[in-house]
Structures are given as structure tokens and as C-alpha cells.
Amino acid sequence: MDNKHISFASFGLVVLDEIRFPKRKPLTNVLGGSGAYATLGARLFLPSPLSRSLAWPIRIGNDFPDPIAELLHSWDTNLVITNEPDQSSTRGLLEYQDTTFGRAKSLSIYPSSLAHTIAVSKNFKYTTPILAIQESKLSGTALLSSKVYHYLASPQDMRKHFLNILSLREQAGIQHRPLIIWEPAPLSCKPENLQDCLEAAALVDVFSPNHLELAALFENTAATSDRTEIERLALKLLANGVGLEGKGTVIIRAGENGCFVQSSNLISKWLPPFHMAGTGEEQATKVVDPTGAGNAFLGGYSVGHLQTGGDIIQAACYGSVAASFAVEQVGMPEKRNEGDEELWNGASVLGRLNEYRARQESTGSR
């Protein structure tokens, strides 16, 4: 394909998850990882053949399941697979746990046939060495020309990624600056890393911690649920400078509260999730598992940013809709074709986007 038409590439991981639930049989070989969900979010808004503008670099081991490989190929992206025949694929263990005290927020994590509600308390760990994308391997590939890059990384690694990708692009004669979207690695969100985060945020165009990561960076527990505190800390991030010449955007992904978007020119807005609590039983039961929703949001945001000419609020609408497809099941949504249209979980992506936009216009929410 023409390298000039590459729109999006995520350097996040593709992970094979084992998911354990209380008193239920575990699920194995569930496709996950920030790279998989971010690419999903972008892919939703780029039906085939536009999907081939997604450059998707992944590294897999000798145990990567054939059905998962077939699923990846079925998305019809510009898939760049590096096989590691002497290594295992990146695997993780996600454990949901019951909470026996306190006011726990809960959600259904099973389809209606297996309805069971547990508290949103979970632990994750990698169970094999991580197969991360090696930027040194990208010379001469289409990925170098992408208009948008997505990363999940520590602030220290993000700085290295930024310098590496721009250096490789310069060597390839690619002049235009890409849009760089960074979500900080959760374990790196500690007060002692705040200064490093601020310095890395100055290099990227979109800095997007979730509300828990934001609170952890500033040691501010109120920011886990208080909108006013989230807004105050987001403004504090911007005041320190996000992006080239401080012209970047901060997006705080806040779970059931949706997201808060603010730019350097003080354009700001709260957007609710597509599946909102209190909007009817059918809507409420749509939320099955929140894993990957934030990554999918940023993939959808990326395409929305390109398709709306950089309108950050409209781009966030794309992100919110992308997240809605990620939460409707454990793992990835199901894609099928109906005539000339792609349906995901039986729904039209653009139809859902139009519905979401109409809701925002009718409520006039700030």
C-alpha cells in the first residue's frame, strides 16, 4: 500500500490473557493488550478497504493460537507480524476478585446466560517475558509514515520512543510530524515519577492517564471520583506544558464518569460513556467487562482526530463510541458483514456515533 496513506499505528502490546473469575471456569487465550484494543478502536471507524491504512506491528511466539491469528488477519489491516520461534507469546493473568466489605461498584462480567455480578476489583500480571515492538526493526516499513502513533509506556521509555521514532522518520525522509498519543503505564504512575511524566508529556500531543493514574501521580485520592479535582489536575498538567509549544491536549478517561477533555486553549468538556448507568435495563446490561475500554477510546479518538480535522471534542465522541464496543464482552467484539456494511456486535459503528452525537446535542452538556 502507499505509505502516505498509513493513518494509525499502536506500539502497545498484543497479549494472550487468562481471565479468572470467582467460582467460574477461567477463560484462556483471550486476545488483549493495549495494542490490540487501541487498534480495535481505530479499526471500528475504518471499514475495509480503509482498514488497510492501519499499520499493526506485533510480535508473537511459538504458541500463538491459529484462531487468534485468523482473527487478526480478518480485520484486514496492514499487519506486520514478527515471529519469535524460540519464545512464548506475551501472556497475562487477569484475576477478578469478590469484595466482601465497603461500597463496591459492580458490573456484570458475563453474558445474560451466565449472569453474575462481582465487584470491580482485579489484579493483572504478565506470566511470560514481554515481546515488545522493537523500533529498530521498523526501518523501511510502512509504519514510519503513520499520521498517528499510540503508546502505553513509562515516562522514561516514552522519551526514548519519541526520540527513536522521529529519528527513524527523519532518516527515511519523512518530514511531517505525527500526532503522538501517550497513556502512561499504570505502574509508573507514582508521585516520584511526576516530574518525568511532565517532561515526557511536553513531547507528545495527547497525554491521557485515566482518573486512577491521575490521582496516583498527584497523591490525590479525591481525583478518583471528584470531577472538580480531575479538572483541576488536568489543568495543572496543561500548565506545565503538553505537546509542541504547549499546544497539546489532556484527556482523562474516568470510567463510569466518561472522559474529560481539555486543550491548551482551554476548550474543555466532559463526555459521558455511551452506555450510561440509569438509562434503562437494556443499556445497563450492555457493560460486560471494562478491560481495554481506555485503549479502544484512544484508537477511536485517533481516527476521529484525523476525520474531523483535529476537533478534539468530536474526536472524543469517536473515542467514547469505540470504548462502548470494547466493554460489551470479554475480549473483542464480533465483526460481520451485512451487505456493504460492517457490523460489530450487530451494531452500525457510524449509527452509534450519530446516536451519541445527537444525545450530546440534546443534553447540551458542557
mmCIF file of C-alpha atoms in Angstrom:
data_model
loop_
_atom_site.group_PDB
_atom_site.id
_atom_site.type_symbol
_atom_site.label_atom_id
_atom_site.label_comp_id
_atom_site.label_asym_id
_atom_site.label_seq_id
_atom_site.Cartn_x
_atom_site.Cartn_y
_atom_site.Cartn_z
ATOM 1 C CA MET A 1 0.000 0.000 0.000
ATOM 2 C CA ASP A 2 1.048 3.623 -0.469
ATOM 3 C CA ASN A 3 2.966 4.570 2.673
ATOM 4 C CA LYS A 4 1.478 8.066 2.553
ATOM 5 C CA HIS A 5 -1.896 6.562 3.456
ATOM 6 C CA ILE A 6 -0.939 4.963 6.765
ATOM 7 C CA SER A 7 -3.193 6.596 9.347
ATOM 8 C CA PHE A 8 -2.562 4.870 12.678
ATOM 9 C CA ALA A 9 -0.133 2.540 14.412
ATOM 10 C CA SER A 10 -0.105 1.397 18.015
ATOM 11 C CA PHE A 11 3.077 0.265 19.729
ATOM 12 C CA GLY A 12 1.075 -1.285 22.535
ATOM 13 C CA LEU A 13 1.235 -4.985 23.260
ATOM 14 C CA VAL A 14 -0.796 -7.901 21.988
ATOM 15 C CA VAL A 15 -1.368 -10.161 24.985
ATOM 16 C CA LEU A 16 -2.984 -13.576 25.381
ATOM 17 C CA ASP A 17 -4.893 -13.359 28.647
ATOM 18 C CA GLU A 18 -6.084 -15.965 31.075
ATOM 19 C CA ILE A 19 -9.059 -14.488 32.909
ATOM 20 C CA ARG A 20 -10.131 -15.934 36.237
ATOM 21 C CA PHE A 21 -13.462 -15.239 37.883
ATOM 22 C CA PRO A 22 -14.642 -16.196 41.358
ATOM 23 C CA LYS A 23 -16.343 -19.619 41.288
ATOM 24 C CA ARG A 24 -16.274 -19.805 37.499
ATOM 25 C CA LYS A 25 -14.214 -21.654 34.947
ATOM 26 C CA PRO A 26 -11.339 -19.448 33.714
ATOM 27 C CA LEU A 27 -11.100 -18.241 30.138
ATOM 28 C CA THR A 28 -7.847 -18.802 28.265
ATOM 29 C CA ASN A 29 -6.211 -17.338 25.165
ATOM 30 C CA VAL A 30 -8.353 -14.199 25.309
ATOM 31 C CA LEU A 31 -6.954 -11.579 22.927
ATOM 32 C CA GLY A 32 -5.989 -8.440 24.840
ATOM 33 C CA GLY A 33 -3.282 -5.862 25.364
ATOM 34 C CA SER A 34 -3.198 -2.116 24.815
ATOM 35 C CA GLY A 35 -2.104 -2.509 21.196
ATOM 36 C CA ALA A 36 -4.932 -4.883 20.337
ATOM 37 C CA TYR A 37 -7.608 -2.689 21.936
ATOM 38 C CA ALA A 38 -6.226 0.579 20.544
ATOM 39 C CA THR A 39 -6.136 -0.941 17.062
ATOM 40 C CA LEU A 40 -9.696 -2.177 17.575
ATOM 41 C CA GLY A 41 -10.791 1.367 18.450
ATOM 42 C CA ALA A 42 -9.278 2.735 15.252
ATOM 43 C CA ARG A 43 -10.446 -0.207 13.130
ATOM 44 C CA LEU A 44 -14.091 0.329 14.065
ATOM 45 C CA PHE A 45 -14.162 3.597 12.102
ATOM 46 C CA LEU A 46 -12.140 2.347 9.136
ATOM 47 C CA PRO A 47 -14.145 -0.342 7.358
ATOM 48 C CA SER A 48 -12.395 -2.406 4.726
ATOM 49 C CA PRO A 49 -10.594 -1.382 2.500
ATOM 50 C CA LEU A 50 -9.828 1.764 4.564
ATOM 51 C CA SER A 51 -8.759 -0.635 7.311
ATOM 52 C CA ARG A 52 -5.524 -1.237 5.417
ATOM 53 C CA SER A 53 -4.373 2.219 6.487
ATOM 54 C CA LEU A 54 -3.886 0.757 9.967
ATOM 55 C CA ALA A 55 -0.313 -0.433 10.386
ATOM 56 C CA TRP A 56 -0.335 -3.053 13.119
ATOM 57 C CA PRO A 57 3.061 -4.276 14.368
ATOM 58 C CA ILE A 58 3.022 -7.296 16.653
ATOM 59 C CA ARG A 59 5.491 -9.876 17.944
ATOM 60 C CA ILE A 60 4.226 -13.375 18.609
ATOM 61 C CA GLY A 61 5.785 -16.530 19.991
ATOM 62 C CA ASN A 62 5.675 -20.172 19.036
ATOM 63 C CA ASP A 63 2.451 -20.799 20.969
ATOM 64 C CA PHE A 64 0.275 -18.147 19.311
ATOM 65 C CA PRO A 65 -3.103 -19.818 18.595
ATOM 66 C CA ASP A 66 -4.150 -20.164 14.966
ATOM 67 C CA PRO A 67 -7.734 -18.932 15.649
ATOM 68 C CA ILE A 68 -6.354 -15.698 17.125
ATOM 69 C CA ALA A 69 -4.038 -15.235 14.131
ATOM 70 C CA GLU A 70 -7.033 -15.756 11.838
ATOM 71 C CA LEU A 71 -8.996 -13.145 13.792
ATOM 72 C CA LEU A 72 -6.189 -10.611 13.409
ATOM 73 C CA HIS A 73 -5.996 -11.232 9.675
ATOM 74 C CA SER A 74 -9.793 -10.940 9.370
ATOM 75 C CA TRP A 75 -9.614 -7.295 10.419
ATOM 76 C CA ASP A 76 -7.886 -6.604 7.079
ATOM 77 C CA THR A 77 -5.208 -4.278 8.474
ATOM 78 C CA ASN A 78 -1.634 -3.703 7.349
ATOM 79 C CA LEU A 79 -0.481 -6.395 9.764
ATOM 80 C CA VAL A 80 3.259 -6.634 10.416
ATOM 81 C CA ILE A 81 3.959 -9.865 12.327
ATOM 82 C CA THR A 82 7.348 -10.741 13.762
ATOM 83 C CA ASN A 83 7.526 -14.413 14.715
ATOM 84 C CA GLU A 84 9.790 -15.434 17.583
ATOM 85 C CA PRO A 85 10.097 -19.232 17.150
ATOM 86 C CA ASP A 86 12.180 -19.708 20.302
ATOM 87 C CA GLN A 87 9.939 -17.700 22.653
ATOM 88 C CA SER A 88 6.463 -17.804 24.111
ATOM 89 C CA SER A 89 3.882 -15.206 23.215
ATOM 90 C CA THR A 90 3.216 -12.407 25.685
ATOM 91 C CA ARG A 91 0.742 -13.800 28.202
ATOM 92 C CA GLY A 92 -1.036 -12.279 31.169
ATOM 93 C CA LEU A 93 -3.207 -13.327 34.083
ATOM 94 C CA LEU A 94 -6.238 -11.181 34.920
ATOM 95 C CA GLU A 95 -7.980 -12.129 38.149
ATOM 96 C CA TYR A 96 -11.319 -10.691 39.243
ATOM 97 C CA GLN A 97 -11.965 -10.860 42.972
ATOM 98 C CA ASP A 98 -15.053 -10.593 45.175
ATOM 99 C CA THR A 99 -15.225 -7.705 47.626
ATOM 100 C CA THR A 100 -16.829 -8.559 50.930
ATOM 101 C CA PHE A 101 -16.959 -5.109 52.506
ATOM 102 C CA GLY A 102 -17.408 -1.456 51.613
ATOM 103 C CA ARG A 103 -19.418 0.149 48.848
ATOM 104 C CA ALA A 104 -18.132 -1.651 45.774
ATOM 105 C CA LYS A 105 -19.000 -0.602 42.275
ATOM 106 C CA SER A 106 -20.115 -3.672 40.419
ATOM 107 C CA LEU A 107 -20.805 -4.757 36.885
ATOM 108 C CA SER A 108 -21.939 -7.837 35.056
ATOM 109 C CA ILE A 109 -18.961 -9.616 33.548
ATOM 110 C CA TYR A 110 -20.896 -12.393 31.873
ATOM 111 C CA PRO A 111 -23.463 -12.596 29.083
ATOM 112 C CA SER A 112 -27.043 -12.901 30.283
ATOM 113 C CA SER A 113 -26.837 -16.696 30.107
ATOM 114 C CA LEU A 114 -24.096 -16.600 32.761
ATOM 115 C CA ALA A 115 -25.249 -13.527 34.621
ATOM 116 C CA HIS A 116 -23.166 -12.982 37.713
ATOM 117 C CA THR A 117 -22.216 -9.712 39.332
ATOM 118 C CA ILE A 118 -18.964 -9.144 41.181
ATOM 119 C CA ALA A 119 -17.097 -6.118 42.412
ATOM 120 C CA VAL A 120 -14.728 -4.297 40.100
ATOM 121 C CA SER A 121 -11.609 -5.500 41.841
ATOM 122 C CA LYS A 122 -8.981 -7.101 39.673
ATOM 123 C CA ASN A 123 -5.289 -7.864 39.513
ATOM 124 C CA PHE A 124 -3.142 -8.288 36.434
ATOM 125 C CA LYS A 125 0.340 -9.630 35.911
ATOM 126 C CA TYR A 126 2.409 -10.860 32.977
ATOM 127 C CA THR A 127 3.208 -14.555 33.129
ATOM 128 C CA THR A 128 5.788 -14.654 30.317
ATOM 129 C CA PRO A 129 8.507 -12.246 29.154
ATOM 130 C CA ILE A 130 7.076 -9.315 27.207
ATOM 131 C CA LEU A 131 7.540 -9.256 23.438
ATOM 132 C CA ALA A 132 7.578 -5.504 22.837
ATOM 133 C CA ILE A 133 7.880 -3.903 19.408
ATOM 134 C CA GLN A 134 11.468 -3.013 18.578
ATOM 135 C CA GLU A 135 11.576 0.312 16.768
ATOM 136 C CA SER A 136 14.965 -0.551 15.264
ATOM 137 C CA LYS A 137 13.147 -3.185 13.174
ATOM 138 C CA LEU A 138 10.848 -0.606 11.565
ATOM 139 C CA SER A 139 13.287 0.874 9.043
ATOM 140 C CA GLY A 140 11.855 0.567 5.553
ATOM 141 C CA THR A 141 8.351 -0.350 6.746
ATOM 142 C CA ALA A 142 5.078 1.474 6.252
ATOM 143 C CA LEU A 143 4.830 2.155 9.970
ATOM 144 C CA LEU A 144 7.291 5.024 9.748
ATOM 145 C CA SER A 145 4.866 7.117 7.724
ATOM 146 C CA SER A 146 1.895 6.837 10.071
ATOM 147 C CA LYS A 147 -0.058 10.004 10.815
ATOM 148 C CA VAL A 148 -0.757 8.889 14.413
ATOM 149 C CA TYR A 149 1.184 6.790 16.922
ATOM 150 C CA HIS A 150 -0.217 5.361 20.138
ATOM 151 C CA TYR A 151 1.976 4.320 23.058
ATOM 152 C CA LEU A 152 1.467 2.878 26.506
ATOM 153 C CA ALA A 153 4.771 3.365 28.299
ATOM 154 C CA SER A 154 6.538 4.661 31.374
ATOM 155 C CA PRO A 155 7.659 8.307 31.090
ATOM 156 C CA GLN A 156 11.280 7.213 30.830
ATOM 157 C CA ASP A 157 10.506 4.814 27.969
ATOM 158 C CA MET A 158 8.194 7.316 26.295
ATOM 159 C CA ARG A 159 11.038 9.773 25.894
ATOM 160 C CA LYS A 160 13.141 7.064 24.220
ATOM 161 C CA HIS A 161 10.262 6.078 21.932
ATOM 162 C CA PHE A 162 9.715 9.683 20.920
ATOM 163 C CA LEU A 163 13.344 10.264 20.017
ATOM 164 C CA ASN A 164 13.639 6.913 18.225
ATOM 165 C CA ILE A 165 10.558 7.263 16.038
ATOM 166 C CA LEU A 166 11.367 10.824 14.975
ATOM 167 C CA SER A 167 14.953 9.833 14.206
ATOM 168 C CA LEU A 168 13.825 6.887 12.073
ATOM 169 C CA ARG A 169 11.335 9.059 10.207
ATOM 170 C CA GLU A 170 13.973 11.697 9.575
ATOM 171 C CA GLN A 171 16.339 9.049 8.205
ATOM 172 C CA ALA A 172 13.546 7.882 5.881
ATOM 173 C CA GLY A 173 12.993 11.446 4.631
ATOM 174 C CA ILE A 174 9.553 11.787 6.269
ATOM 175 C CA GLN A 175 9.151 15.450 7.147
ATOM 176 C CA HIS A 176 5.684 15.831 8.659
ATOM 177 C CA ARG A 177 5.320 15.454 12.423
ATOM 178 C CA PRO A 178 2.937 12.702 13.530
ATOM 179 C CA LEU A 179 0.296 13.017 16.222
ATOM 180 C CA ILE A 180 1.636 11.152 19.250
ATOM 181 C CA ILE A 181 -0.786 9.839 21.862
ATOM 182 C CA TRP A 182 0.579 8.578 25.159
ATOM 183 C CA GLU A 183 -1.104 6.775 28.012
ATOM 184 C CA PRO A 184 1.261 6.260 30.944
ATOM 185 C CA ALA A 185 1.962 2.704 32.104
ATOM 186 C CA PRO A 186 -0.175 2.252 35.234
ATOM 187 C CA LEU A 187 2.667 1.048 37.458
ATOM 188 C CA SER A 188 4.725 4.124 36.571
ATOM 189 C CA CYS A 189 2.066 6.500 37.869
ATOM 190 C CA LYS A 190 3.670 7.341 41.199
ATOM 191 C CA PRO A 191 4.447 10.703 42.815
ATOM 192 C CA GLU A 192 8.183 10.120 42.371
ATOM 193 C CA ASN A 193 7.604 9.891 38.606
ATOM 194 C CA LEU A 194 5.513 13.053 38.335
ATOM 195 C CA GLN A 195 8.348 15.245 37.060
ATOM 196 C CA ASP A 196 9.361 12.631 34.498
ATOM 197 C CA CYS A 197 5.730 12.417 33.367
ATOM 198 C CA LEU A 198 5.516 16.177 32.945
ATOM 199 C CA GLU A 199 8.711 16.192 30.895
ATOM 200 C CA ALA A 200 7.505 13.343 28.687
ATOM 201 C CA ALA A 201 4.078 14.952 28.283
ATOM 202 C CA ALA A 202 5.778 18.011 26.801
ATOM 203 C CA LEU A 203 6.952 15.823 23.909
ATOM 204 C CA VAL A 204 3.613 14.271 22.945
ATOM 205 C CA ASP A 205 0.403 15.738 21.545
ATOM 206 C CA VAL A 206 -2.126 13.919 23.715
ATOM 207 C CA PHE A 207 -1.428 12.852 27.296
ATOM 208 C CA SER A 208 -4.105 10.516 28.619
ATOM 209 C CA PRO A 209 -3.928 8.960 32.066
ATOM 210 C CA ASN A 210 -7.108 7.534 33.488
ATOM 211 C CA HIS A 211 -8.599 9.001 36.668
ATOM 212 C CA LEU A 212 -6.882 6.455 38.925
ATOM 213 C CA GLU A 213 -3.493 7.078 37.338
ATOM 214 C CA LEU A 214 -4.005 10.832 37.596
ATOM 215 C CA ALA A 215 -4.844 10.524 41.290
ATOM 216 C CA ALA A 216 -1.818 8.307 41.894
ATOM 217 C CA LEU A 217 0.555 10.755 40.213
ATOM 218 C CA PHE A 218 -0.566 13.609 42.434
ATOM 219 C CA GLU A 219 -1.359 11.545 45.551
ATOM 220 C CA ASN A 220 -4.853 12.964 45.409
ATOM 221 C CA THR A 221 -7.464 10.343 46.265
ATOM 222 C CA ALA A 222 -10.293 12.821 45.645
ATOM 223 C CA ALA A 223 -9.454 12.775 41.950
ATOM 224 C CA THR A 224 -10.631 9.172 41.673
ATOM 225 C CA SER A 225 -14.237 10.369 41.671
ATOM 226 C CA ASP A 226 -14.471 14.158 42.108
ATOM 227 C CA ARG A 227 -14.912 15.934 38.783
ATOM 228 C CA THR A 228 -13.697 19.236 40.152
ATOM 229 C CA GLU A 229 -10.427 17.653 41.281
ATOM 230 C CA ILE A 230 -9.992 15.874 37.954
ATOM 231 C CA GLU A 231 -10.463 19.173 36.133
ATOM 232 C CA ARG A 232 -8.031 20.963 38.441
ATOM 233 C CA LEU A 233 -5.294 18.391 37.972
ATOM 234 C CA ALA A 234 -5.839 18.242 34.221
ATOM 235 C CA LEU A 235 -5.361 21.997 34.072
ATOM 236 C CA LYS A 236 -2.225 21.620 36.187
ATOM 237 C CA LEU A 237 -0.841 19.163 33.627
ATOM 238 C CA LEU A 238 -1.552 21.599 30.811
ATOM 239 C CA ALA A 239 0.000 24.476 32.727
ATOM 240 C CA ASN A 240 3.267 22.537 32.797
ATOM 241 C CA GLY A 241 3.131 22.190 29.036
ATOM 242 C CA VAL A 242 1.770 19.333 26.940
ATOM 243 C CA GLY A 243 2.873 18.972 23.348
ATOM 244 C CA LEU A 244 4.922 21.054 20.969
ATOM 245 C CA GLU A 245 4.923 24.685 22.155
ATOM 246 C CA GLY A 246 2.470 23.649 24.866
ATOM 247 C CA LYS A 247 -0.355 23.200 22.341
ATOM 248 C CA GLY A 248 -1.314 19.656 23.326
ATOM 249 C CA THR A 249 -4.386 18.051 24.849
ATOM 250 C CA VAL A 250 -5.079 16.240 28.105
ATOM 251 C CA ILE A 251 -7.734 13.529 28.164
ATOM 252 C CA ILE A 252 -8.649 11.970 31.492
ATOM 253 C CA ARG A 253 -10.514 8.694 30.964
ATOM 254 C CA ALA A 254 -12.753 8.382 34.010
ATOM 255 C CA GLY A 255 -14.625 5.087 33.777
ATOM 256 C CA GLU A 256 -18.333 5.392 34.510
ATOM 257 C CA ASN A 257 -17.966 9.205 34.505
ATOM 258 C CA GLY A 258 -16.860 9.193 30.869
ATOM 259 C CA CYS A 259 -13.941 11.415 29.985
ATOM 260 C CA PHE A 260 -12.708 14.945 30.482
ATOM 261 C CA VAL A 261 -11.027 16.633 27.511
ATOM 262 C CA GLN A 262 -9.075 19.875 27.785
ATOM 263 C CA SER A 263 -6.717 21.622 25.400
ATOM 264 C CA SER A 264 -4.165 24.381 25.856
ATOM 265 C CA ASN A 265 -6.633 26.956 24.528
ATOM 266 C CA LEU A 266 -8.962 25.916 27.372
ATOM 267 C CA ILE A 267 -11.514 24.115 25.208
ATOM 268 C CA SER A 268 -12.871 21.614 27.703
ATOM 269 C CA LYS A 269 -15.766 19.217 28.057
ATOM 270 C CA TRP A 270 -16.993 16.211 29.982
ATOM 271 C CA LEU A 271 -18.400 13.490 27.764
ATOM 272 C CA PRO A 272 -20.406 10.607 29.252
ATOM 273 C CA PRO A 273 -19.831 6.970 28.296
ATOM 274 C CA PHE A 274 -22.065 5.655 25.523
ATOM 275 C CA HIS A 275 -23.505 3.030 27.874
ATOM 276 C CA MET A 276 -24.659 5.222 30.731
ATOM 277 C CA ALA A 277 -25.959 3.932 34.051
ATOM 278 C CA GLY A 278 -29.549 4.837 34.697
ATOM 279 C CA THR A 279 -30.612 4.842 31.044
ATOM 280 C CA GLY A 280 -32.579 1.634 31.194
ATOM 281 C CA GLU A 281 -32.025 -2.018 31.997
ATOM 282 C CA GLU A 282 -31.022 -2.919 28.438
ATOM 283 C CA GLN A 283 -28.355 -0.226 28.368
ATOM 284 C CA ALA A 284 -27.002 -1.179 31.781
ATOM 285 C CA THR A 285 -26.605 -4.861 30.888
ATOM 286 C CA LYS A 286 -24.514 -3.932 27.849
ATOM 287 C CA VAL A 287 -21.488 -3.351 30.099
ATOM 288 C CA VAL A 288 -19.836 -6.740 30.498
ATOM 289 C CA ASP A 289 -16.091 -6.112 31.047
ATOM 290 C CA PRO A 290 -14.302 -2.730 31.067
ATOM 291 C CA THR A 291 -10.914 -4.219 30.144
ATOM 292 C CA GLY A 292 -9.400 -2.374 27.173
ATOM 293 C CA ALA A 293 -12.027 0.362 27.016
ATOM 294 C CA GLY A 294 -9.490 3.133 27.613
ATOM 295 C CA ASN A 295 -7.146 1.800 24.929
ATOM 296 C CA ALA A 296 -10.038 1.484 22.470
ATOM 297 C CA PHE A 297 -11.064 5.042 23.317
ATOM 298 C CA LEU A 298 -7.673 6.355 22.224
ATOM 299 C CA GLY A 299 -7.717 4.347 19.000
ATOM 300 C CA GLY A 300 -11.134 5.743 18.154
ATOM 301 C CA TYR A 301 -10.023 9.230 19.188
ATOM 302 C CA SER A 302 -7.081 8.975 16.778
ATOM 303 C CA VAL A 303 -9.268 8.304 13.747
ATOM 304 C CA GLY A 304 -11.767 10.922 14.895
ATOM 305 C CA HIS A 305 -8.955 13.468 15.146
ATOM 306 C CA LEU A 306 -7.971 12.750 11.543
ATOM 307 C CA GLN A 307 -11.513 12.676 10.180
ATOM 308 C CA THR A 308 -12.690 15.873 11.903
ATOM 309 C CA GLY A 309 -9.638 17.980 11.159
ATOM 310 C CA GLY A 310 -8.352 17.957 14.725
ATOM 311 C CA ASP A 311 -11.618 18.730 16.573
ATOM 312 C CA ILE A 312 -10.774 17.268 19.980
ATOM 313 C CA ILE A 313 -14.361 17.132 21.247
ATOM 314 C CA GLN A 314 -15.668 15.378 18.151
ATOM 315 C CA ALA A 315 -12.650 13.065 18.262
ATOM 316 C CA ALA A 316 -13.549 12.198 21.851
ATOM 317 C CA CYS A 317 -17.047 11.260 20.644
ATOM 318 C CA TYR A 318 -15.391 8.710 18.371
ATOM 319 C CA GLY A 319 -13.389 7.515 21.366
ATOM 320 C CA SER A 320 -16.449 7.113 23.564
ATOM 321 C CA VAL A 321 -18.210 5.069 20.902
ATOM 322 C CA ALA A 322 -15.124 2.887 20.369
ATOM 323 C CA ALA A 323 -14.976 2.196 24.106
ATOM 324 C CA SER A 324 -18.629 1.118 24.059
ATOM 325 C CA PHE A 325 -17.826 -1.795 21.754
ATOM 326 C CA ALA A 326 -14.894 -2.876 23.925
ATOM 327 C CA VAL A 327 -16.984 -3.226 27.103
ATOM 328 C CA GLU A 328 -19.787 -5.344 25.684
ATOM 329 C CA GLN A 329 -17.994 -8.684 26.097
ATOM 330 C CA VAL A 330 -14.908 -10.357 27.489
ATOM 331 C CA GLY A 331 -12.302 -9.938 24.747
ATOM 332 C CA MET A 332 -13.005 -8.494 21.314
ATOM 333 C CA PRO A 333 -16.374 -7.656 19.730
ATOM 334 C CA GLU A 334 -17.660 -9.779 16.861
ATOM 335 C CA LYS A 335 -17.444 -8.377 13.334
ATOM 336 C CA ARG A 336 -19.684 -9.452 10.478
ATOM 337 C CA ASN A 337 -20.735 -8.003 7.153
ATOM 338 C CA GLU A 338 -24.314 -7.242 6.246
ATOM 339 C CA GLY A 339 -24.438 -6.208 2.625
ATOM 340 C CA ASP A 340 -21.871 -3.474 2.143
ATOM 341 C CA GLU A 341 -21.821 -2.529 5.824
ATOM 342 C CA GLU A 342 -19.672 -3.875 8.637
ATOM 343 C CA LEU A 343 -21.476 -4.585 11.884
ATOM 344 C CA TRP A 344 -19.742 -5.019 15.232
ATOM 345 C CA ASN A 345 -21.779 -6.851 17.841
ATOM 346 C CA GLY A 346 -24.636 -6.449 15.392
ATOM 347 C CA ALA A 347 -24.477 -2.650 15.506
ATOM 348 C CA SER A 348 -23.502 0.007 12.979
ATOM 349 C CA VAL A 349 -20.489 1.966 14.224
ATOM 350 C CA LEU A 350 -21.449 5.150 12.394
ATOM 351 C CA GLY A 351 -25.057 4.703 13.502
ATOM 352 C CA ARG A 352 -23.891 4.536 17.101
ATOM 353 C CA LEU A 353 -21.657 7.588 16.589
ATOM 354 C CA ASN A 354 -24.588 9.578 15.184
ATOM 355 C CA GLU A 355 -26.762 8.493 18.098
ATOM 356 C CA TYR A 356 -24.102 9.543 20.596
ATOM 357 C CA ARG A 357 -23.614 12.941 18.944
ATOM 358 C CA ALA A 358 -27.371 13.516 18.917
ATOM 359 C CA ARG A 359 -27.525 12.774 22.634
ATOM 360 C CA GLN A 360 -24.817 15.335 23.379
ATOM 361 C CA GLU A 361 -26.581 17.986 21.315
ATOM 362 C CA SER A 362 -29.898 17.319 23.029
ATOM 363 C CA THR A 363 -28.472 17.463 26.555
ATOM 364 C CA GLY A 364 -26.217 20.443 25.874
ATOM 365 C CA SER A 365 -23.784 19.059 28.450
ATOM 366 C CA ARG A 366 -20.667 21.100 28.985
#
